[in-house]
Coordinates of C-alpha atoms and ligand atoms in Angstrom, one line a residue:
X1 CA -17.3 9.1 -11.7
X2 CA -20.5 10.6 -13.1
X3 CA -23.9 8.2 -12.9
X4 CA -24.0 7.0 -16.5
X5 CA -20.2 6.5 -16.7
X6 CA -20.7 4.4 -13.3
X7 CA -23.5 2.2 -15.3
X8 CA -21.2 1.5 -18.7
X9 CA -19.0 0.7 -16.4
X10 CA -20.7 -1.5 -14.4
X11 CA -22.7 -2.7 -17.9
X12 CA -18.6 -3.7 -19.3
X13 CA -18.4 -5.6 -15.8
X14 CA -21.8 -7.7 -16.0
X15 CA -20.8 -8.8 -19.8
X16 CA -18.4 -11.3 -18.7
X17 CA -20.0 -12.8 -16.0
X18 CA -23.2 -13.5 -18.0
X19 CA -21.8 -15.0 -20.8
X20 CA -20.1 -16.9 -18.4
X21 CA -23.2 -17.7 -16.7
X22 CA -25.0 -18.8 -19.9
X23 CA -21.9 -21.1 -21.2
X24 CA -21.7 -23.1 -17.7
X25 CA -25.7 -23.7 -18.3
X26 CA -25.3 -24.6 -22.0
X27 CA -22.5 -27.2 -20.4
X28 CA -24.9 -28.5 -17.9
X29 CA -27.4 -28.8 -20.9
X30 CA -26.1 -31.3 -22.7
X31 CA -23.6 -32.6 -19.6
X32 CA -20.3 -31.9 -21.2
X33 CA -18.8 -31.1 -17.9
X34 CA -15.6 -30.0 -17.3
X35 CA -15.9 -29.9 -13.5
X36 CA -12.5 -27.7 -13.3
X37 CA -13.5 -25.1 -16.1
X38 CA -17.0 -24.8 -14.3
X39 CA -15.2 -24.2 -10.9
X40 CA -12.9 -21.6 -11.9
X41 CA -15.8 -19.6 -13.7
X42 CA -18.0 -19.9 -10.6
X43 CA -15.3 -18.5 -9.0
X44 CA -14.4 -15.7 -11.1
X45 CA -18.2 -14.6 -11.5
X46 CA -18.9 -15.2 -7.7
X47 CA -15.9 -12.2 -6.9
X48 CA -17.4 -10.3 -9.7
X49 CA -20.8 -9.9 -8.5
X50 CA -19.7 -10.0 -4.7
X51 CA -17.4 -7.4 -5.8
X52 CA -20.0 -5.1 -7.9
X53 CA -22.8 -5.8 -5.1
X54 CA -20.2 -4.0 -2.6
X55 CA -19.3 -1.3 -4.5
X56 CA -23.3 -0.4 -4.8
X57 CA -24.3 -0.5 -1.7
X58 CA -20.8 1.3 -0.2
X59 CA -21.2 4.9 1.2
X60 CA -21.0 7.5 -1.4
X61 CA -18.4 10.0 -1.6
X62 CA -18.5 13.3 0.9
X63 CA -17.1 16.0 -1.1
X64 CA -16.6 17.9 2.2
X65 CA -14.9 15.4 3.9
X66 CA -12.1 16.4 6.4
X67 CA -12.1 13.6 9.5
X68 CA -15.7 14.3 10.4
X69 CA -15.0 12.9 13.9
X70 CA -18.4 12.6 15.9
X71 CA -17.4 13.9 19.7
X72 CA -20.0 11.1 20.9
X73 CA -18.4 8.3 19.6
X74 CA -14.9 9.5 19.2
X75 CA -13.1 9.6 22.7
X76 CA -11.1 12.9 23.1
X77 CA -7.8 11.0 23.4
X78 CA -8.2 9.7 20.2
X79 CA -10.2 12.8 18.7
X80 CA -6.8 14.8 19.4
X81 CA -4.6 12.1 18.4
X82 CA -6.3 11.7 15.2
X83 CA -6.5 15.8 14.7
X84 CA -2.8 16.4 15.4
X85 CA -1.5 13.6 13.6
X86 CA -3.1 13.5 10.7
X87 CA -4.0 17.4 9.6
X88 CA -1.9 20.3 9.3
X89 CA -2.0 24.0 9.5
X90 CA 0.7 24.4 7.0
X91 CA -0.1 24.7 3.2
X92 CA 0.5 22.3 0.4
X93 CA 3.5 20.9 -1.0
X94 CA 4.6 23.0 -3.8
X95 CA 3.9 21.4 -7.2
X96 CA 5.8 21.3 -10.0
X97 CA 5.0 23.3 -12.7
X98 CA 3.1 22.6 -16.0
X99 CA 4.5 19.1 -17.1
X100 CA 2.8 16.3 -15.2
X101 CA 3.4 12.8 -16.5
X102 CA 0.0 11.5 -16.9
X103 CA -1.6 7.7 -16.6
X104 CA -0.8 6.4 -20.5
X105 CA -3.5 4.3 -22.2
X106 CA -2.9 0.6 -21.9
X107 CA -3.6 0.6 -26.0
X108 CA -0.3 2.8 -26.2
X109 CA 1.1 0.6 -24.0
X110 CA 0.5 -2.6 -26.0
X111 CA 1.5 -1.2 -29.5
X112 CA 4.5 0.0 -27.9
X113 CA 5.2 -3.7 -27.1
X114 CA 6.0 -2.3 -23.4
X115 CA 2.5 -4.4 -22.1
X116 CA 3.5 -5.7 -18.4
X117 CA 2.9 -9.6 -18.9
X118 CA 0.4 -10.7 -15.7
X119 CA 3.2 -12.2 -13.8
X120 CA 1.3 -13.6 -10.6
X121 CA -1.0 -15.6 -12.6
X122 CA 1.9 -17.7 -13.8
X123 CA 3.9 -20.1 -12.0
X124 CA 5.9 -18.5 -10.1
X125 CA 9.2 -19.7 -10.6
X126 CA 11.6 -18.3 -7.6
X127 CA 14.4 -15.6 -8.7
X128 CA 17.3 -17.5 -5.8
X129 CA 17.7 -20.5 -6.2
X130 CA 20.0 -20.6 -3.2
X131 CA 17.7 -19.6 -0.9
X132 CA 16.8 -22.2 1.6
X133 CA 13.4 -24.1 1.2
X134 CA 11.6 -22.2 3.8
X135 CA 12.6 -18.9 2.3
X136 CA 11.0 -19.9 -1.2
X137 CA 8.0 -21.4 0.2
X138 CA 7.4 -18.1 1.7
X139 CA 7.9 -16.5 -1.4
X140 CA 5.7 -18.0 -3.3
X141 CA 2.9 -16.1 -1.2
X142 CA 4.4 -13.1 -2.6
X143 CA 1.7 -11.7 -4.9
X144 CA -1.0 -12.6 -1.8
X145 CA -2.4 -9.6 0.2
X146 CA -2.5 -12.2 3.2
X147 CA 1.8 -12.6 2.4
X148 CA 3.3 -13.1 5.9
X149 CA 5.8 -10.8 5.8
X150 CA 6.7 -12.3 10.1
X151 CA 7.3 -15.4 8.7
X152 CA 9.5 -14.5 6.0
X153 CA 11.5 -12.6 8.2
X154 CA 11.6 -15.9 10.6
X155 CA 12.9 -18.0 8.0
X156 CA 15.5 -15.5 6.4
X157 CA 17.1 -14.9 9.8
X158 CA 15.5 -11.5 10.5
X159 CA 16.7 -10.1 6.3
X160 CA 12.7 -9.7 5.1
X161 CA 13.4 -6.5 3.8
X162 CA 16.9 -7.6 1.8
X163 CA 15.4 -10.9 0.9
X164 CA 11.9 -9.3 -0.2
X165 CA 13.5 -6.4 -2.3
X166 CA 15.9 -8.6 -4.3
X167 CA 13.0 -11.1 -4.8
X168 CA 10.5 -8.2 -6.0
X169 CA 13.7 -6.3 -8.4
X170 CA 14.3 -9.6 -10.1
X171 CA 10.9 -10.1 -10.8
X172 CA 9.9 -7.0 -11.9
X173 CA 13.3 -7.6 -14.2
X174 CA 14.3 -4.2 -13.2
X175 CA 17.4 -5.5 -12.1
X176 CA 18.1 -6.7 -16.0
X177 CA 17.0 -3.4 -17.0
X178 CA 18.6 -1.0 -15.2
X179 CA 21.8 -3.0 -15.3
X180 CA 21.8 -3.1 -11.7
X181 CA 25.1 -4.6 -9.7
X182 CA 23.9 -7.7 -7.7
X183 CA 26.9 -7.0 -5.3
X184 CA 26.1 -3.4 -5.2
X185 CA 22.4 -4.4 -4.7
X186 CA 23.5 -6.7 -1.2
X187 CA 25.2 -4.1 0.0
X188 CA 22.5 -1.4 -0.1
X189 CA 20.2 -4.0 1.1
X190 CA 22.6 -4.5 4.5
X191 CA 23.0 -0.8 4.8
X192 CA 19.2 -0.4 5.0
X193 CA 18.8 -3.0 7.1
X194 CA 21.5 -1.3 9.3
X195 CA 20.2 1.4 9.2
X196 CA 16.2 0.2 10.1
X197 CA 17.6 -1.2 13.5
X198 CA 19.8 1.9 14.5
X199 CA 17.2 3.1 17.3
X200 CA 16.1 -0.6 17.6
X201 CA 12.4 0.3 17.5
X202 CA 9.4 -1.4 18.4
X203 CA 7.7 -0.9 14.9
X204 CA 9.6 1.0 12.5
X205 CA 11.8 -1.2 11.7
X206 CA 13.3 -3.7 8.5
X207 CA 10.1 -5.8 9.2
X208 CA 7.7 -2.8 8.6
X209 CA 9.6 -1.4 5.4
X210 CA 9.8 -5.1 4.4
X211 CA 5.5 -5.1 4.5
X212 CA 5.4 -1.8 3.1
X213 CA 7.5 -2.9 0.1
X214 CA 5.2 -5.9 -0.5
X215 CA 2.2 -4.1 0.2
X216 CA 2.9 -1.3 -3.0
X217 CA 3.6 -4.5 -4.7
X218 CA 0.6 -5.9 -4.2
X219 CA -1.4 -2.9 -4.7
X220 CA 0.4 -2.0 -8.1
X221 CA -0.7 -5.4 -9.4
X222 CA -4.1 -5.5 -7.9
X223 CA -5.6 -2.3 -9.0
X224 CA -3.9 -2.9 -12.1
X225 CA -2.1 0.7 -12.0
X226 CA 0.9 -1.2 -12.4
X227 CA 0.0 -1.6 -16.4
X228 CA 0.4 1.8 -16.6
X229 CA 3.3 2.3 -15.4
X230 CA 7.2 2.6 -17.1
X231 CA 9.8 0.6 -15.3
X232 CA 11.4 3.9 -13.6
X233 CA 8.3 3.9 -12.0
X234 CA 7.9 0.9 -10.7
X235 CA 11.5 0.5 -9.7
X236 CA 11.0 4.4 -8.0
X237 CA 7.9 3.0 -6.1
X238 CA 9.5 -0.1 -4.7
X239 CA 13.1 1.8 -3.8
X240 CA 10.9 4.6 -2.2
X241 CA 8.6 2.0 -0.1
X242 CA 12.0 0.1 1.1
X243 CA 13.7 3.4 2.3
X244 CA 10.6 5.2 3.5
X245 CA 11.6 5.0 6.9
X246 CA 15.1 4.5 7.0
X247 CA 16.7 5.6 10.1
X248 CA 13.4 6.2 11.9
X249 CA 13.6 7.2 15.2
X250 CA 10.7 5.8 17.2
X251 CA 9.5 9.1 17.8
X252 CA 6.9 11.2 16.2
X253 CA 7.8 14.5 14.2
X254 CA 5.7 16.5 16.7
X255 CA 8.4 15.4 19.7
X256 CA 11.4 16.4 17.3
X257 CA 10.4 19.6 16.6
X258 CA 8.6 20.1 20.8
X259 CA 12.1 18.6 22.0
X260 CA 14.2 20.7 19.3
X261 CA 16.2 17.7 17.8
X262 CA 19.2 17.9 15.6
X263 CA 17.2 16.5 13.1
X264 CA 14.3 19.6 13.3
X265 CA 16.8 22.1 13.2
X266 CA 17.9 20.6 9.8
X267 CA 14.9 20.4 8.0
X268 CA 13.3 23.2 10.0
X269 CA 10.1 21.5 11.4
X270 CA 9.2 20.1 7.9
X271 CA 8.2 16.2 7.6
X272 CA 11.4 16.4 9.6
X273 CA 11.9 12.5 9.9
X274 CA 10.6 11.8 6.3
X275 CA 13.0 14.5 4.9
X276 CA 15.6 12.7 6.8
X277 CA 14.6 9.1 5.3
X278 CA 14.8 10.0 1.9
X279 CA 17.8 12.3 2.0
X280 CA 20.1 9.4 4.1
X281 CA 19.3 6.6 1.6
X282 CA 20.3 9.0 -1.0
X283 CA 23.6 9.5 0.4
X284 CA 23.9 5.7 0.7
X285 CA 23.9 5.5 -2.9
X286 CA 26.8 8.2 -3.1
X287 CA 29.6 5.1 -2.3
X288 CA 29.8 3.3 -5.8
X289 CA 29.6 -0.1 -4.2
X290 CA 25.8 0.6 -2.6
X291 CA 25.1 2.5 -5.6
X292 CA 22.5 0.5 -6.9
X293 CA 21.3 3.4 -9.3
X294 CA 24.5 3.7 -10.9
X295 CA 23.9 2.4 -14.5
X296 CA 20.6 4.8 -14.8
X297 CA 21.4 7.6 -17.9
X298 CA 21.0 11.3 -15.9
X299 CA 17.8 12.2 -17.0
X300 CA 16.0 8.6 -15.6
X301 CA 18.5 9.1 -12.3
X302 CA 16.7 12.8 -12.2
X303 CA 13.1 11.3 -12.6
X304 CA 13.3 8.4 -10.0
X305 CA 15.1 11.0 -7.5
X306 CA 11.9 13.4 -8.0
X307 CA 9.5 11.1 -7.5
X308 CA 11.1 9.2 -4.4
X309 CA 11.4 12.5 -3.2
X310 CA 7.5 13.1 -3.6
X311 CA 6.5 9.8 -2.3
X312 CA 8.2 9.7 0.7
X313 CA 7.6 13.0 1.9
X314 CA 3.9 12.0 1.3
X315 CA 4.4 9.6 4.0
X316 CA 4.2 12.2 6.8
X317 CA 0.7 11.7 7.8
X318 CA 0.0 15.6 8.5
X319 CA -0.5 15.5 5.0
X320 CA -3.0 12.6 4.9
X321 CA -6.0 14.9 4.7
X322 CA -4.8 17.4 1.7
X323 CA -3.1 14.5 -0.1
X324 CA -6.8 12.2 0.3
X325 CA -9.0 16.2 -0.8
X326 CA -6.4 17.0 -3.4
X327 CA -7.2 13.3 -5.3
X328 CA -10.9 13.6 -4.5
X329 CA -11.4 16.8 -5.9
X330 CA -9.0 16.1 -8.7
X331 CA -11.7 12.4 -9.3
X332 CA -14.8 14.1 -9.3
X333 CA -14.1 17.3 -11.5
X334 CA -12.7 14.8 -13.9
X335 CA -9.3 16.1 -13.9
X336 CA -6.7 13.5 -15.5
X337 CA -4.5 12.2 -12.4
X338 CA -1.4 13.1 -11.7
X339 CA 0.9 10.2 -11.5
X340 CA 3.6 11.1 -8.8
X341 CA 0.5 12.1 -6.5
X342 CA -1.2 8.6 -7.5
X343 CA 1.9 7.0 -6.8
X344 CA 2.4 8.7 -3.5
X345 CA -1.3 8.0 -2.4
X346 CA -0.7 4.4 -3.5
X347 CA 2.6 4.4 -0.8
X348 CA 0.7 6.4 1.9
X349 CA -2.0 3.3 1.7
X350 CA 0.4 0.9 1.5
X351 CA 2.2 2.2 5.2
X352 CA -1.2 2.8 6.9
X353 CA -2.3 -0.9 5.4
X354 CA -2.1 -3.2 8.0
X355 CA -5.5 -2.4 9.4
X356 CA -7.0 -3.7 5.8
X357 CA -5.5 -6.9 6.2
X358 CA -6.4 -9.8 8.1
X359 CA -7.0 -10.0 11.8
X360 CA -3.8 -12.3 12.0
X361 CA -1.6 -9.6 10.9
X362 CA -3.1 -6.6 11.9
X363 CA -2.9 -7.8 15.4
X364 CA 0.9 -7.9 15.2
X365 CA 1.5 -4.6 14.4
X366 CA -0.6 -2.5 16.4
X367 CA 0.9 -4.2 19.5
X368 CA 4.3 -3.1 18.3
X369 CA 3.1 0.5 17.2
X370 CA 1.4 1.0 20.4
X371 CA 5.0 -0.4 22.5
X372 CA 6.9 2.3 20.4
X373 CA 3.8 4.9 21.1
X374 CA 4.5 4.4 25.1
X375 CA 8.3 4.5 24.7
X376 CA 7.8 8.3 23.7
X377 CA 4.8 8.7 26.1
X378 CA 7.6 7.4 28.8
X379 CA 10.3 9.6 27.6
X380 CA 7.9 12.7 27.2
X381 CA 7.3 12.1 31.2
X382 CA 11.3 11.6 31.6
X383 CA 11.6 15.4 30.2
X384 CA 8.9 16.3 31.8
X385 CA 6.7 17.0 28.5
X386 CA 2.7 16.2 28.1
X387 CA 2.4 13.5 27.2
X388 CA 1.3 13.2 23.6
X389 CA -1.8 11.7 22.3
X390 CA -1.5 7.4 22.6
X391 CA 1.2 8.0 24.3
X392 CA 0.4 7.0 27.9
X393 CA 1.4 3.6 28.7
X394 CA -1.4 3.4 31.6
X395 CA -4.3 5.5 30.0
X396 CA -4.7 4.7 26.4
X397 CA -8.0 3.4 24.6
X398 CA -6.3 0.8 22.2
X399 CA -9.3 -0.6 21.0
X400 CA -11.2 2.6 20.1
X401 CA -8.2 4.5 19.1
X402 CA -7.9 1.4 16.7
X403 CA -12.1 1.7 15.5
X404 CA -11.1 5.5 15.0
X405 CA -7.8 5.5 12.8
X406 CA -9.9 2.3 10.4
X407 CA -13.2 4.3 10.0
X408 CA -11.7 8.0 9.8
X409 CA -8.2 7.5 7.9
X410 CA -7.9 3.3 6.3
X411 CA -11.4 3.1 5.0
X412 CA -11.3 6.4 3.5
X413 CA -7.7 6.3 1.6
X414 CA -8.6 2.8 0.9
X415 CA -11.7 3.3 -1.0
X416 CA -10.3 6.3 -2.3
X417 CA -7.2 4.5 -3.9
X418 CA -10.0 2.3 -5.3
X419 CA -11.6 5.0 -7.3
X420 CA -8.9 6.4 -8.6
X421 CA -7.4 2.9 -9.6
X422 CA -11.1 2.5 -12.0
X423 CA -10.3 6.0 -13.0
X424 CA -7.1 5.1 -14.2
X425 CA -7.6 1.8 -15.8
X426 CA -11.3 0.9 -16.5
X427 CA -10.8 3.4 -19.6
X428 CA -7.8 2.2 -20.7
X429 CA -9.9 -1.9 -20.5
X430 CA -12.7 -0.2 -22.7
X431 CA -10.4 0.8 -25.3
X432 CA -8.8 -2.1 -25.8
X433 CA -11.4 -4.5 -25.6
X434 CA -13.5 -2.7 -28.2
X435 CA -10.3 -2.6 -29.9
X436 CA -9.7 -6.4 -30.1
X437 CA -12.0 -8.5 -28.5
X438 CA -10.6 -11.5 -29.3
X439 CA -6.8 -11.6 -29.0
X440 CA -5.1 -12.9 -26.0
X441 CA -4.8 -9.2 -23.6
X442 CA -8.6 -9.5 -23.4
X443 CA -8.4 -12.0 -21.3
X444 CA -5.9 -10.9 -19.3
X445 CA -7.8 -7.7 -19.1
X446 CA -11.2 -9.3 -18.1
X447 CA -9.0 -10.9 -15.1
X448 CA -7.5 -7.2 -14.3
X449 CA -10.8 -5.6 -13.7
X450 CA -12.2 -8.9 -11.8
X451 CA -8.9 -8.3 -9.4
X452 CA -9.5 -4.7 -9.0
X453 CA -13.2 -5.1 -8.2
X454 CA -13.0 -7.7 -6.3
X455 CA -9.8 -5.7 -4.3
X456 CA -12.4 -3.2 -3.2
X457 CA -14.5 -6.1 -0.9
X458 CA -11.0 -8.0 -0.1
X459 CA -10.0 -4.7 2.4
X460 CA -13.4 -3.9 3.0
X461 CA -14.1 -7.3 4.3
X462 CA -10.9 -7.1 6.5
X463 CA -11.5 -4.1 7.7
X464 CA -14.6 -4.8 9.0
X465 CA -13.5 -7.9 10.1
X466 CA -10.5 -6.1 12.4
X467 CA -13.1 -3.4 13.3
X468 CA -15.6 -6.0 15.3
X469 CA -12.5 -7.5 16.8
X470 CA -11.6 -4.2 18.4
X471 CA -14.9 -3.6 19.6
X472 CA -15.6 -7.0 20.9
X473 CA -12.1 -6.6 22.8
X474 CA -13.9 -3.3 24.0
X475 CA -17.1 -4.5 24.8
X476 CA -15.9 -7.7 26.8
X477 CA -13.0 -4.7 28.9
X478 CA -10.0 -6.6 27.4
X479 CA -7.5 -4.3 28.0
X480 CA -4.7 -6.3 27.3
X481 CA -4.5 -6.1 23.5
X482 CA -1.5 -7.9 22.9
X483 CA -2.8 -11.5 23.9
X484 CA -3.3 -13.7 21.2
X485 CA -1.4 -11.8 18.5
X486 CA 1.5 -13.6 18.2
X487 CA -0.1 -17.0 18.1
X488 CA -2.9 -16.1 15.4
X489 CA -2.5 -18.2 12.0
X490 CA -6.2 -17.3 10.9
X491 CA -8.1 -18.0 7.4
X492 CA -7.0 -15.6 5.0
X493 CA -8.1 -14.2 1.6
X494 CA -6.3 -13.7 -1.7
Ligands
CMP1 N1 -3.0 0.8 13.5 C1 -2.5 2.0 13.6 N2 -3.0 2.8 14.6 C2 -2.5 4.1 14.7 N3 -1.6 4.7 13.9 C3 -1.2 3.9 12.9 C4 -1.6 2.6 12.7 N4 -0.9 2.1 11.7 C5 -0.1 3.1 11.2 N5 -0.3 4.2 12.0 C6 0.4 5.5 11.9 O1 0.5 5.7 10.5 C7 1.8 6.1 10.2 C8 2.2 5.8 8.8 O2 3.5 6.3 8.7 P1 4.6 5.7 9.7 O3 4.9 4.3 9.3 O4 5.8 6.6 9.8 O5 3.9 5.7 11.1 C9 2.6 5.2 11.1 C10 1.8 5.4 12.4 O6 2.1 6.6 13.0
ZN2 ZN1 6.1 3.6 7.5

C-alpha cells in the first residue's frame, strides 16, 4: 500500500473512534449515562486503536523475502525440513488465461441487492433443531476464532466435519440456493467422513478438515472478503476446505514419490496427494445420491469445479513460497487481485492456522501432526529410507521446529492475508461510506473494518503467545511436548 494511501486509510480508521470518543465525554458531561452504550464503544475504540497501534509498529514488508532462515538460530533439522517442505524447484502453476474474476466493489454489491447481511452479529439462531443440546451449544461458538472444533467433535460422536458443514451450508443459505438435496447432502457428508479415517491418521483426519472448514469461515467473515464474494464462491471455498484432504494418507508427497506409490505414478510426482483429494471427492459426487452439486446450471458446476481445483492444489505446501511472492508482488505493484489465487491463499492459511490460535488449541494439534510425522519417520526406517526431516521419533526439536514453521511460514501468510484482505475491502468501505454516510450498511461497514483490524493483533497476539510457550518448553528441556495438551481449557479471544 503506498505511504499516503496507508495514512487515508488509517485517517478513515481514526474518524470513528474519535467521534466516539468525544460523544462518551459529552455523555459524561452532562451524566446522561447509558453505562451499556459506553461499554460497547470503549470496546469497539479500545480494538481499534490496539488494532491500528499494531499494525504501525509491525515489521514492514521484505520484498525479497523467500524463508530467510538464519543458520544460527534455525537448527539444520528444521532448516531442511522447512526448505524441502515448503519450496520447490518446479515452476508455477499454469494460469488461466486473460479473464480473471476480480474482487467487485461492495457499492455494486449493494445496488445489486446481493449485500451479505452481517450474520454473526445477530443472534444466532441454530439451523437443526434436532441436534442435541451439547451440539448447539457448541455451535453457537461458530463464528469465534477460539471455536473448539475437539469439542464439537466430542459432543457430535466424532461427525465435526458432517455436523460443521451442514451447519455452515444452511447458514450461508447456500443450501436454499443451490437447491441442494438434504439427503444427498448426509450422504456426501458420511462418505467424506469415510473417507478421512481410511488410513486412520494421527492428524489428517475429519477433525482437521472439520477446523479447516471453520477456519475459512471465519476468515471469510473476519477480513470481510466474504462481502465480496458471489455465493459459488463461498459455497466453492467451504466444499474445497472440507475435501482438501480427503483420503490423505499420513504420509508426505516427498515419501510417495521416494517410495514410488500408486498414487505418484498417477499424477506423476505432482501435488500427488492434493491432486488425489480433489479428484476422489469429485468422483463422489458422480453417484446422484452424494451429488450434492447436482441442481447447479453447467456453467456455475464448471466455475466451482475450477476453482476447487485451484484451491486445493494450493494446499501442497511446496507452493507456499510462490503462492505468498506471487500475492506480494501482485500487492505492492498495485495489481488488482486475482480472486481464485486470494481464495486459495485464504485456504492455504486457514490449513497452516492452528499455530495462530490459542495455546489451548494449538497444543492439540501439533502433538498429533508430530505422532503422524514419526509414523513415516518409522516406516522410512522399516524400508530402510533416511529418514525425512521431523521425522525421527527419538531426535526431533519439537519446540524449535515449532518457533521456525510460526516465524518463517504462519506469521508471514498471516500478515500477508491481512494486507491483501485491506486491499480488497478498505476501498470498497470508502466508497460507500462517502456514498451514504448515513444509511444503515455504514454501520455495518464501520464494524467490518474494526473486525479486520482488529483480526491483524487477534493472530498476532496468539502467535506470540504459542511462540513463548515453545521456547519456554525449550528453555526449561521439556521434551515431552504432549503433556498438558489435552487438558488445556485456556482464556480465549474473539
Ligand atoms: N504446527 C505445524 N508444524 C509443522 N508443520 C505443520 C504445522 N501445521 C501444519 N503443518 C504442515 O502444513 C501442512 C498444511 O497442509 P496439510 O494439512 O496437508 O499438512 C500440514 C503439515 O504438513
Ligand atoms: Zn490440511
Amino acid at each position: 500500500m503506498a505511504c499516503n494511501e496507508l495514512v487515508n486509510v488509517k485517517k478513515t480508521l481514526l474518524h470513528s473512534p474519535i467521534c466516539r470518543l468525544k460523544r462518551m465525554l459529552q455523555q459524561l458531561e452532562v451524566s446522561d449515562v447509558d453505562f451499556e452504550e459506553l461499554k460497547r464503544n470503549l470496546e469497539f475504540t479500545a480494538s481499534l486503536l490496539e488494532a491500528l497501534y499494531t499494525d504501525g509498529t509491525q515489521p514492514p514488508f521484505d520484498a525479497d523475502d523467500d524463508l530467510q532462515l538464519r543458520s544460527d538460530v534455525v537448527p539444520v533439522e528444521v532448516r531442511d525440513w522447512l526448505a524441502s517442505t515448503f519450496t520447490q524447484r518446479v515452476q508455477p502453476i499454469s494460469r488461466r488465461p486473460e479473464e480473471k474474476p476480480r474482487f467487485r466493489s461492495i457499492v455494486h454489491a449493494v445496488q445489486a441487492g446481493i449485500f451479505v447481511e452481517r450474520m454473526f452479529r445477530k443472534a444466532y439462531s441454530a439451523a437443526m433443531p434436532d441436534q442435541p443440546a451439547d451440539v448447539l451449544n457448541c455451535l453457537r461458538d461458530l463464528d469465534r476464532w477460539s471455536f473448539d472444533v475437539f469439542a464439537l467433535d466430542a459432543v457430535s460422536s466424532g461427525h465435526s466435519l458432517k455436523t460443521l458443514f451442514i451447519e455452515l451450508i444452511i447458514k450461508h443459505q447456500l443450501n436454499s440456493r443451490f437447491k441442494v438435496p438434504i439427503s444427498c447432502l448426509i450422504s456426501f457428508l458420511c462418505e467424506l467422513e469415510r473417507g478421512y479415517s481410511k488410513h486412520t491418521n494421527a492428524y489428517h483426519n475429519h477433525t482437521h478438515a472439520a477446523d479447516v472448514t471453520h477456519t475459512v469461515h471465519c476468515l471469510l467473515m473476519r477480513t470481510g472478503v466474504l462481502y465480496s464474494m458471489t455465493e459459488l464462491e463461498v459455497l466453492a471455498c467451504l466444499f474445497a476446505a472440507a475435501i482438501h484432504d480427503y483420503e490423505h494418507t499420513g504420509n508426505t508427497n516427498n515419501f510417495h514419490i521416494y517410495t514410488r506409490s500408486e498414487l505418484a505414478m498417477i499424477y506423476n510426482d505432482h501435488s500427488v496427494q492434493e491432486s488425489h483429494h480433489v479428484s476422489a471427492a469429485f468422483r463422489i459426487l458422480q453417484d446422484e445420491n452424494t451429488n450434492i452439486l447436482m441442481n447447479l446450471t453447467r456453467p456455475e458446476w464448471l466455475e466451482l469445479r475450477s476453482l476447487v481445483i485451484e484451491m486445493v492444489l494450493g494446499t501442497d505446501m511446496s507452493s507456499h513460497v510462490l503462492q505468498v511472492k506471487a500475492m506480494r508482488t501482485c500487492l505492492q505493484q498495485h495489481e488488482s487481485i486475482d480472486k481464485a489465487k486470494a481464495l486459495s491463499l485464504i485456504l492455504h492459511a486457514a490449513d497452516i492456522s492452528h499455530p495462530a490460535k490459542s495455546w489451548s488449541l494449538h497444543s492439540r494439534w501439533t502433538p498429533r501432526l508430530m505422532e503422524e510425522f514419526f509414523t513415516q519417520g518409522d516406516k522410512e526406517a522399516e524400508l530402510g529410507l533416511a529418514i525425512s526431516p521431523l521425522c525421527d521419533r527419538q531426535n526431533t526439536p519439537v519446540a524449535q521446529s515449532q518457533i521456525a514453521f510460526i516465524e518463517f511460514i504462519v506469521e508471514p501468510t498471516f500478515s500477508l492475508i491481512s494486507d491483501m484482505s485491506e486491499k480488497i475491502v478498505i476501498p470498497l468501505i470508502q466508497d460507500t461510506t462517502d456514498a451514504s454516510p448515513t444509511c444503515s450498511r455504514y454501520r455495518e461497514l464501520q464494524w467490518t473494518v474494526a473486525d479486520l483490524v482488529s483480526f491483524r493483533s487477534l493472530w498476532m497476539r496468539h502467535t506470540e503467545e504459542n511462540k513463548s510457550r515453545w521456547m519456554a518448553k525449550m528453555k526449561n528441556g521439556v521434551s515431552d511436548f504432549r503433556d498438558e495438551s489435552e487438558t488445556q481449557t485456556g482464556q480465549e479471544t474473539a
